[in-house]
Amino acid sequence: KLLLRWWFLCLLLTNFNKHCLQIYAFNIIFLSSTHQRRIDDNRGKYFNKNREDDKNTKFEREDGKKKEFTNHRDKNNQHSYNNINISYDDIRSCQNLQQLLQLQSHTSKEIRPINISYFWNQAYRLIRDERECRKIRSNPGILKPLVRQTLAFSDDLMNPRSLAAIALAVAKISSQTRKPIVDSSKVWRVLESNIINSAKTNNFSSEDCANILCSFAKIGRKSEHVLDVMADQVLSKLTTSKPRDTALTVW
């Protein structure tokens, strides 16, 4: 289509006449109207599709198995969060902290331990916007509902990837806002204890180790037990570690 337009434009410049102008004008109008109809059709399909027909989001766990999180909402009210299983896409679709915390509040009974890391990751993504960052600086307690639910799952947060993601997100939020999150000491004690206990039965990837070490270093938190556990995990996979993970670990 682009070449066709360019060819007509060349004809228009080299041999200007009324017929050429009419053909070129018809070409632009026809292609533009066709493209607009296609956009309108796609919009109609997007807004009219049934949420129950959405594909399930699949996540891969450390043991290699696939775990599905379905997203069944009331098709007559897309803002209804009753009786649903919260999905990663729901969390990522939140545009600000208020939406994120509302989602967490409305779906608190459906949230699973693995979802907590997604909420923390999205919180960090959002506060990279200076307006959202100022909200936490002026009111650190705004994250208290998320902190409270994290502490409620303290005995169940044993997945290495989730632990690494939460630790890194909390550290980045504290670094970005230059303030510790509410009940910071409790959260870090839970993370330290769970990392140590999880390492007894689970294998942390080189990326998980690098993120955990980076998170503790970022906020200047020293834990000899965590360092010992991470040292054993890092050394066991030193030859297979990615250059980025090795560099981050050394840093």
mmCIF file of C-alpha atoms in Angstrom:
data_model
loop_
_atom_site.group_PDB
_atom_site.id
_atom_site.type_symbol
_atom_site.label_atom_id
_atom_site.label_comp_id
_atom_site.label_asym_id
_atom_site.label_seq_id
_atom_site.Cartn_x
_atom_site.Cartn_y
_atom_site.Cartn_z
ATOM 1 C CA LYS A 1 0.000 0.000 0.000
ATOM 2 C CA LEU A 2 2.840 2.345 0.817
ATOM 3 C CA LEU A 3 4.548 1.635 -2.517
ATOM 4 C CA LEU A 4 1.264 2.183 -4.303
ATOM 5 C CA ARG A 5 0.838 5.566 -2.688
ATOM 6 C CA TRP A 6 4.427 6.499 -3.498
ATOM 7 C CA TRP A 7 3.963 5.499 -7.142
ATOM 8 C CA PHE A 8 0.873 7.666 -7.491
ATOM 9 C CA LEU A 9 2.692 10.530 -5.814
ATOM 10 C CA CYS A 10 5.553 10.235 -8.330
ATOM 11 C CA LEU A 11 3.039 10.346 -11.172
ATOM 12 C CA LEU A 12 1.448 13.363 -9.611
ATOM 13 C CA LEU A 13 4.763 15.228 -9.419
ATOM 14 C CA THR A 14 6.104 14.236 -12.827
ATOM 15 C CA ASN A 15 2.963 14.400 -14.930
ATOM 16 C CA PHE A 16 0.441 16.518 -13.093
ATOM 17 C CA ASN A 17 -3.016 16.319 -14.559
ATOM 18 C CA LYS A 18 -6.586 16.158 -13.391
ATOM 19 C CA HIS A 19 -7.001 12.406 -13.865
ATOM 20 C CA CYS A 20 -3.875 11.567 -11.883
ATOM 21 C CA LEU A 21 -4.995 13.818 -9.047
ATOM 22 C CA GLN A 22 -8.389 12.125 -8.962
ATOM 23 C CA ILE A 23 -6.837 8.637 -8.845
ATOM 24 C CA TYR A 24 -4.397 9.607 -6.095
ATOM 25 C CA ALA A 25 -7.144 11.212 -4.019
ATOM 26 C CA PHE A 26 -9.327 8.102 -4.433
ATOM 27 C CA ASN A 27 -6.412 5.906 -3.326
ATOM 28 C CA ILE A 28 -5.864 7.877 -0.130
ATOM 29 C CA ILE A 29 -9.552 8.023 0.747
ATOM 30 C CA PHE A 30 -10.135 4.322 0.029
ATOM 31 C CA LEU A 31 -7.146 3.053 1.967
ATOM 32 C CA SER A 32 -7.796 5.390 4.881
ATOM 33 C CA SER A 33 -11.451 4.404 5.146
ATOM 34 C CA THR A 34 -10.536 0.700 4.939
ATOM 35 C CA HIS A 35 -7.955 1.111 7.686
ATOM 36 C CA GLN A 36 -10.421 2.999 9.885
ATOM 37 C CA ARG A 37 -13.059 0.294 9.438
ATOM 38 C CA ARG A 38 -10.514 -2.307 10.475
ATOM 39 C CA ILE A 39 -9.706 -0.309 13.618
ATOM 40 C CA ASP A 40 -13.401 0.064 14.449
ATOM 41 C CA ASP A 41 -13.970 -3.674 13.937
ATOM 42 C CA ASN A 42 -11.097 -4.551 16.243
ATOM 43 C CA ARG A 43 -12.373 -2.144 18.883
ATOM 44 C CA GLY A 44 -15.812 -3.701 18.672
ATOM 45 C CA LYS A 45 -14.380 -7.189 19.081
ATOM 46 C CA TYR A 46 -12.320 -6.069 22.067
ATOM 47 C CA PHE A 47 -15.086 -4.324 23.973
ATOM 48 C CA ASN A 48 -17.808 -6.845 23.153
ATOM 49 C CA LYS A 49 -15.940 -10.050 23.855
ATOM 50 C CA ASN A 50 -16.983 -12.089 26.838
ATOM 51 C CA ARG A 51 -14.484 -12.066 29.678
ATOM 52 C CA GLU A 52 -15.259 -15.734 30.284
ATOM 53 C CA ASP A 53 -13.739 -16.556 26.905
ATOM 54 C CA ASP A 54 -10.366 -15.073 27.869
ATOM 55 C CA LYS A 55 -7.481 -17.487 27.806
ATOM 56 C CA ASN A 56 -6.192 -18.718 31.105
ATOM 57 C CA THR A 57 -2.846 -17.301 32.152
ATOM 58 C CA LYS A 58 -0.276 -19.994 32.818
ATOM 59 C CA PHE A 59 2.771 -19.691 35.028
ATOM 60 C CA GLU A 60 5.674 -22.053 35.363
ATOM 61 C CA ARG A 61 6.649 -23.008 38.873
ATOM 62 C CA GLU A 62 10.081 -24.002 40.112
ATOM 63 C CA ASP A 63 9.202 -27.690 39.801
ATOM 64 C CA GLY A 64 8.467 -27.227 36.099
ATOM 65 C CA LYS A 65 4.719 -27.760 36.394
ATOM 66 C CA LYS A 66 2.195 -25.374 34.851
ATOM 67 C CA LYS A 67 -0.166 -23.544 37.137
ATOM 68 C CA GLU A 68 -3.262 -21.803 35.786
ATOM 69 C CA PHE A 69 -4.931 -18.701 37.105
ATOM 70 C CA THR A 70 -8.333 -18.088 35.610
ATOM 71 C CA ASN A 71 -10.009 -14.747 35.359
ATOM 72 C CA HIS A 72 -13.785 -15.162 35.499
ATOM 73 C CA ARG A 73 -15.547 -11.835 35.937
ATOM 74 C CA ASP A 74 -19.153 -10.858 35.728
ATOM 75 C CA LYS A 75 -19.656 -10.017 32.051
ATOM 76 C CA ASN A 76 -22.203 -7.354 32.957
ATOM 77 C CA ASN A 77 -19.788 -5.589 35.293
ATOM 78 C CA GLN A 78 -16.115 -5.710 34.419
ATOM 79 C CA HIS A 79 -15.235 -3.972 37.687
ATOM 80 C CA SER A 80 -16.780 -6.725 39.791
ATOM 81 C CA TYR A 81 -14.218 -8.715 41.754
ATOM 82 C CA ASN A 82 -16.559 -11.118 43.502
ATOM 83 C CA ASN A 83 -15.846 -14.836 43.328
ATOM 84 C CA ILE A 84 -12.900 -14.640 40.927
ATOM 85 C CA ASN A 85 -9.361 -15.920 40.922
ATOM 86 C CA ILE A 86 -7.036 -12.957 40.622
ATOM 87 C CA SER A 87 -4.727 -13.148 37.603
ATOM 88 C CA TYR A 88 -1.400 -11.588 36.663
ATOM 89 C CA ASP A 89 -3.083 -9.580 33.905
ATOM 90 C CA ASP A 90 -5.511 -8.052 36.405
ATOM 91 C CA ILE A 91 -2.631 -6.827 38.533
ATOM 92 C CA ARG A 92 -0.610 -5.511 35.592
ATOM 93 C CA SER A 93 -3.629 -3.586 34.266
ATOM 94 C CA CYS A 94 -3.708 -1.315 37.332
ATOM 95 C CA GLN A 95 -2.669 2.199 36.312
ATOM 96 C CA ASN A 96 -2.003 3.684 39.756
ATOM 97 C CA LEU A 97 -1.584 2.722 43.396
ATOM 98 C CA GLN A 98 -5.224 3.404 44.180
ATOM 99 C CA GLN A 99 -6.401 0.877 41.585
ATOM 100 C CA LEU A 100 -3.813 -1.656 42.735
ATOM 101 C CA LEU A 101 -4.810 -1.399 46.392
ATOM 102 C CA GLN A 102 -8.508 -1.484 45.522
ATOM 103 C CA LEU A 103 -7.922 -4.686 43.561
ATOM 104 C CA GLN A 104 -6.009 -6.146 46.476
ATOM 105 C CA SER A 105 -8.781 -5.157 48.882
ATOM 106 C CA HIS A 106 -11.651 -6.511 46.755
ATOM 107 C CA THR A 107 -9.901 -9.805 46.014
ATOM 108 C CA SER A 108 -8.178 -10.393 49.351
ATOM 109 C CA LYS A 109 -9.973 -13.726 49.850
ATOM 110 C CA GLU A 110 -8.936 -14.998 46.395
ATOM 111 C CA ILE A 111 -5.282 -13.906 46.573
ATOM 112 C CA ARG A 112 -2.805 -16.749 46.824
ATOM 113 C CA PRO A 113 0.748 -16.556 48.171
ATOM 114 C CA ILE A 114 2.245 -16.469 44.677
ATOM 115 C CA ASN A 115 0.104 -13.425 43.811
ATOM 116 C CA ILE A 116 1.767 -11.334 46.525
ATOM 117 C CA SER A 117 4.974 -10.983 44.514
ATOM 118 C CA TYR A 118 2.964 -9.729 41.514
ATOM 119 C CA PHE A 119 1.376 -7.024 43.654
ATOM 120 C CA TRP A 120 4.773 -5.885 44.953
ATOM 121 C CA ASN A 121 6.272 -5.874 41.463
ATOM 122 C CA GLN A 122 3.419 -3.766 40.134
ATOM 123 C CA ALA A 123 3.688 -1.387 43.093
ATOM 124 C CA TYR A 124 7.313 -0.753 42.221
ATOM 125 C CA ARG A 125 6.492 -0.236 38.536
ATOM 126 C CA LEU A 126 3.874 2.329 39.480
ATOM 127 C CA ILE A 127 6.040 4.363 41.853
ATOM 128 C CA ARG A 128 8.547 4.971 39.095
ATOM 129 C CA ASP A 129 6.024 7.647 38.211
ATOM 130 C CA GLU A 130 6.999 10.622 40.384
ATOM 131 C CA ARG A 131 3.364 11.385 41.220
ATOM 132 C CA GLU A 132 2.837 7.900 42.650
ATOM 133 C CA CYS A 133 6.195 8.042 44.412
ATOM 134 C CA ARG A 134 5.211 11.254 46.197
ATOM 135 C CA LYS A 135 2.099 9.534 47.536
ATOM 136 C CA ILE A 136 4.218 6.990 49.415
ATOM 137 C CA ARG A 137 6.719 9.611 50.562
ATOM 138 C CA SER A 138 3.946 11.686 52.093
ATOM 139 C CA ASN A 139 2.040 8.663 53.414
ATOM 140 C CA PRO A 140 4.137 5.467 53.806
ATOM 141 C CA GLY A 141 1.121 3.764 55.396
ATOM 142 C CA ILE A 142 -0.601 3.634 52.007
ATOM 143 C CA LEU A 143 0.990 0.209 51.457
ATOM 144 C CA LYS A 144 -0.141 -1.130 54.825
ATOM 145 C CA PRO A 145 -2.922 -3.381 53.369
ATOM 146 C CA LEU A 146 -0.379 -5.070 51.089
ATOM 147 C CA VAL A 147 2.122 -5.386 53.932
ATOM 148 C CA ARG A 148 -0.560 -6.858 56.192
ATOM 149 C CA GLN A 149 -1.491 -9.503 53.635
ATOM 150 C CA THR A 150 2.173 -10.311 53.003
ATOM 151 C CA LEU A 151 2.675 -10.945 56.709
ATOM 152 C CA ALA A 152 -0.501 -13.054 56.781
ATOM 153 C CA PHE A 153 1.095 -15.376 54.206
ATOM 154 C CA SER A 154 4.399 -15.508 56.078
ATOM 155 C CA ASP A 155 4.214 -19.298 56.567
ATOM 156 C CA ASP A 156 3.315 -19.948 52.913
ATOM 157 C CA LEU A 157 5.806 -17.707 51.098
ATOM 158 C CA MET A 158 8.385 -20.383 50.325
ATOM 159 C CA ASN A 159 8.667 -20.196 46.550
ATOM 160 C CA PRO A 160 12.224 -19.021 45.678
ATOM 161 C CA ARG A 161 11.119 -16.867 42.747
ATOM 162 C CA SER A 162 8.397 -15.174 44.812
ATOM 163 C CA LEU A 163 10.740 -14.506 47.723
ATOM 164 C CA ALA A 164 13.348 -12.968 45.424
ATOM 165 C CA ALA A 165 10.735 -10.840 43.639
ATOM 166 C CA ILE A 166 9.212 -9.519 46.870
ATOM 167 C CA ALA A 167 12.603 -8.729 48.388
ATOM 168 C CA LEU A 168 13.764 -6.873 45.282
ATOM 169 C CA ALA A 169 10.504 -4.919 44.922
ATOM 170 C CA VAL A 170 10.441 -3.884 48.599
ATOM 171 C CA ALA A 171 14.093 -2.817 48.421
ATOM 172 C CA LYS A 172 13.526 -0.792 45.251
ATOM 173 C CA ILE A 173 10.446 0.894 46.705
ATOM 174 C CA SER A 174 12.387 1.858 49.833
ATOM 175 C CA SER A 175 15.270 3.126 47.709
ATOM 176 C CA GLN A 176 13.012 5.047 45.323
ATOM 177 C CA THR A 177 10.984 6.742 48.054
ATOM 178 C CA ARG A 178 13.978 7.106 50.391
ATOM 179 C CA LYS A 179 11.770 5.781 53.168
ATOM 180 C CA PRO A 180 11.276 2.268 54.543
ATOM 181 C CA ILE A 181 7.850 0.783 53.967
ATOM 182 C CA VAL A 182 5.458 0.466 56.875
ATOM 183 C CA ASP A 183 6.419 -2.423 59.210
ATOM 184 C CA SER A 184 9.611 -2.805 57.208
ATOM 185 C CA SER A 185 11.463 -4.723 59.927
ATOM 186 C CA LYS A 186 8.673 -7.331 60.160
ATOM 187 C CA VAL A 187 8.619 -7.850 56.393
ATOM 188 C CA TRP A 188 12.388 -8.297 56.192
ATOM 189 C CA ARG A 189 12.428 -10.730 59.123
ATOM 190 C CA VAL A 190 9.821 -12.861 57.339
ATOM 191 C CA LEU A 191 11.785 -12.729 54.085
ATOM 192 C CA GLU A 192 15.060 -13.650 55.812
ATOM 193 C CA SER A 193 13.509 -16.565 57.683
ATOM 194 C CA ASN A 194 11.680 -17.904 54.629
ATOM 195 C CA ILE A 195 14.720 -17.599 52.359
ATOM 196 C CA ILE A 196 16.799 -19.598 54.821
ATOM 197 C CA ASN A 197 14.135 -22.268 55.318
ATOM 198 C CA SER A 198 13.271 -22.477 51.616
ATOM 199 C CA ALA A 199 16.929 -23.013 50.687
ATOM 200 C CA LYS A 200 16.935 -26.218 52.720
ATOM 201 C CA THR A 201 14.528 -27.918 50.316
ATOM 202 C CA ASN A 202 14.406 -25.693 47.202
ATOM 203 C CA ASN A 203 16.926 -24.759 44.560
ATOM 204 C CA PHE A 204 17.285 -21.023 43.958
ATOM 205 C CA SER A 205 18.183 -20.014 40.408
ATOM 206 C CA SER A 206 21.207 -17.801 39.799
ATOM 207 C CA GLU A 207 18.813 -14.928 39.000
ATOM 208 C CA ASP A 208 16.944 -15.407 42.280
ATOM 209 C CA CYS A 209 20.217 -15.390 44.218
ATOM 210 C CA ALA A 210 21.402 -12.242 42.451
ATOM 211 C CA ASN A 211 18.110 -10.439 43.122
ATOM 212 C CA ILE A 212 18.093 -11.415 46.804
ATOM 213 C CA LEU A 213 21.685 -10.276 47.313
ATOM 214 C CA CYS A 214 20.995 -7.070 45.400
ATOM 215 C CA SER A 215 17.904 -6.299 47.499
ATOM 216 C CA PHE A 216 19.740 -6.707 50.797
ATOM 217 C CA ALA A 217 22.648 -4.611 49.545
ATOM 218 C CA LYS A 218 20.371 -1.883 48.202
ATOM 219 C CA ILE A 219 18.929 -1.109 51.628
ATOM 220 C CA GLY A 220 22.143 -1.913 53.505
ATOM 221 C CA ARG A 221 20.652 -4.826 55.444
ATOM 222 C CA LYS A 222 23.167 -7.385 56.689
ATOM 223 C CA SER A 223 22.199 -10.968 57.402
ATOM 224 C CA GLU A 224 24.993 -13.481 57.857
ATOM 225 C CA HIS A 225 22.626 -16.450 57.611
ATOM 226 C CA VAL A 226 21.152 -15.255 54.290
ATOM 227 C CA LEU A 227 24.641 -14.582 52.924
ATOM 228 C CA ASP A 228 25.787 -18.088 53.904
ATOM 229 C CA VAL A 229 22.731 -19.688 52.274
ATOM 230 C CA MET A 230 23.106 -17.623 49.105
ATOM 231 C CA ALA A 231 26.825 -18.406 48.950
ATOM 232 C CA ASP A 232 26.076 -22.140 48.876
ATOM 233 C CA GLN A 233 23.389 -21.633 46.217
ATOM 234 C CA VAL A 234 25.601 -19.411 44.025
ATOM 235 C CA LEU A 235 28.654 -21.677 44.185
ATOM 236 C CA SER A 236 26.606 -24.727 43.222
ATOM 237 C CA LYS A 237 25.634 -23.149 39.905
ATOM 238 C CA LEU A 238 28.562 -20.859 39.211
ATOM 239 C CA THR A 239 29.460 -22.520 35.893
ATOM 240 C CA THR A 240 25.917 -22.231 34.533
ATOM 241 C CA SER A 241 25.108 -18.741 35.785
ATOM 242 C CA LYS A 242 24.329 -16.009 33.262
ATOM 243 C CA PRO A 243 26.869 -13.160 33.003
ATOM 244 C CA ARG A 244 24.268 -10.636 34.195
ATOM 245 C CA ASP A 245 23.461 -12.668 37.303
ATOM 246 C CA THR A 246 27.143 -13.193 38.077
ATOM 247 C CA ALA A 247 27.881 -9.475 37.702
ATOM 248 C CA LEU A 248 24.923 -8.513 39.905
ATOM 249 C CA THR A 249 26.000 -11.017 42.551
ATOM 250 C CA VAL A 250 29.564 -9.667 42.571
ATOM 251 C CA TRP A 251 28.240 -6.107 42.822
#
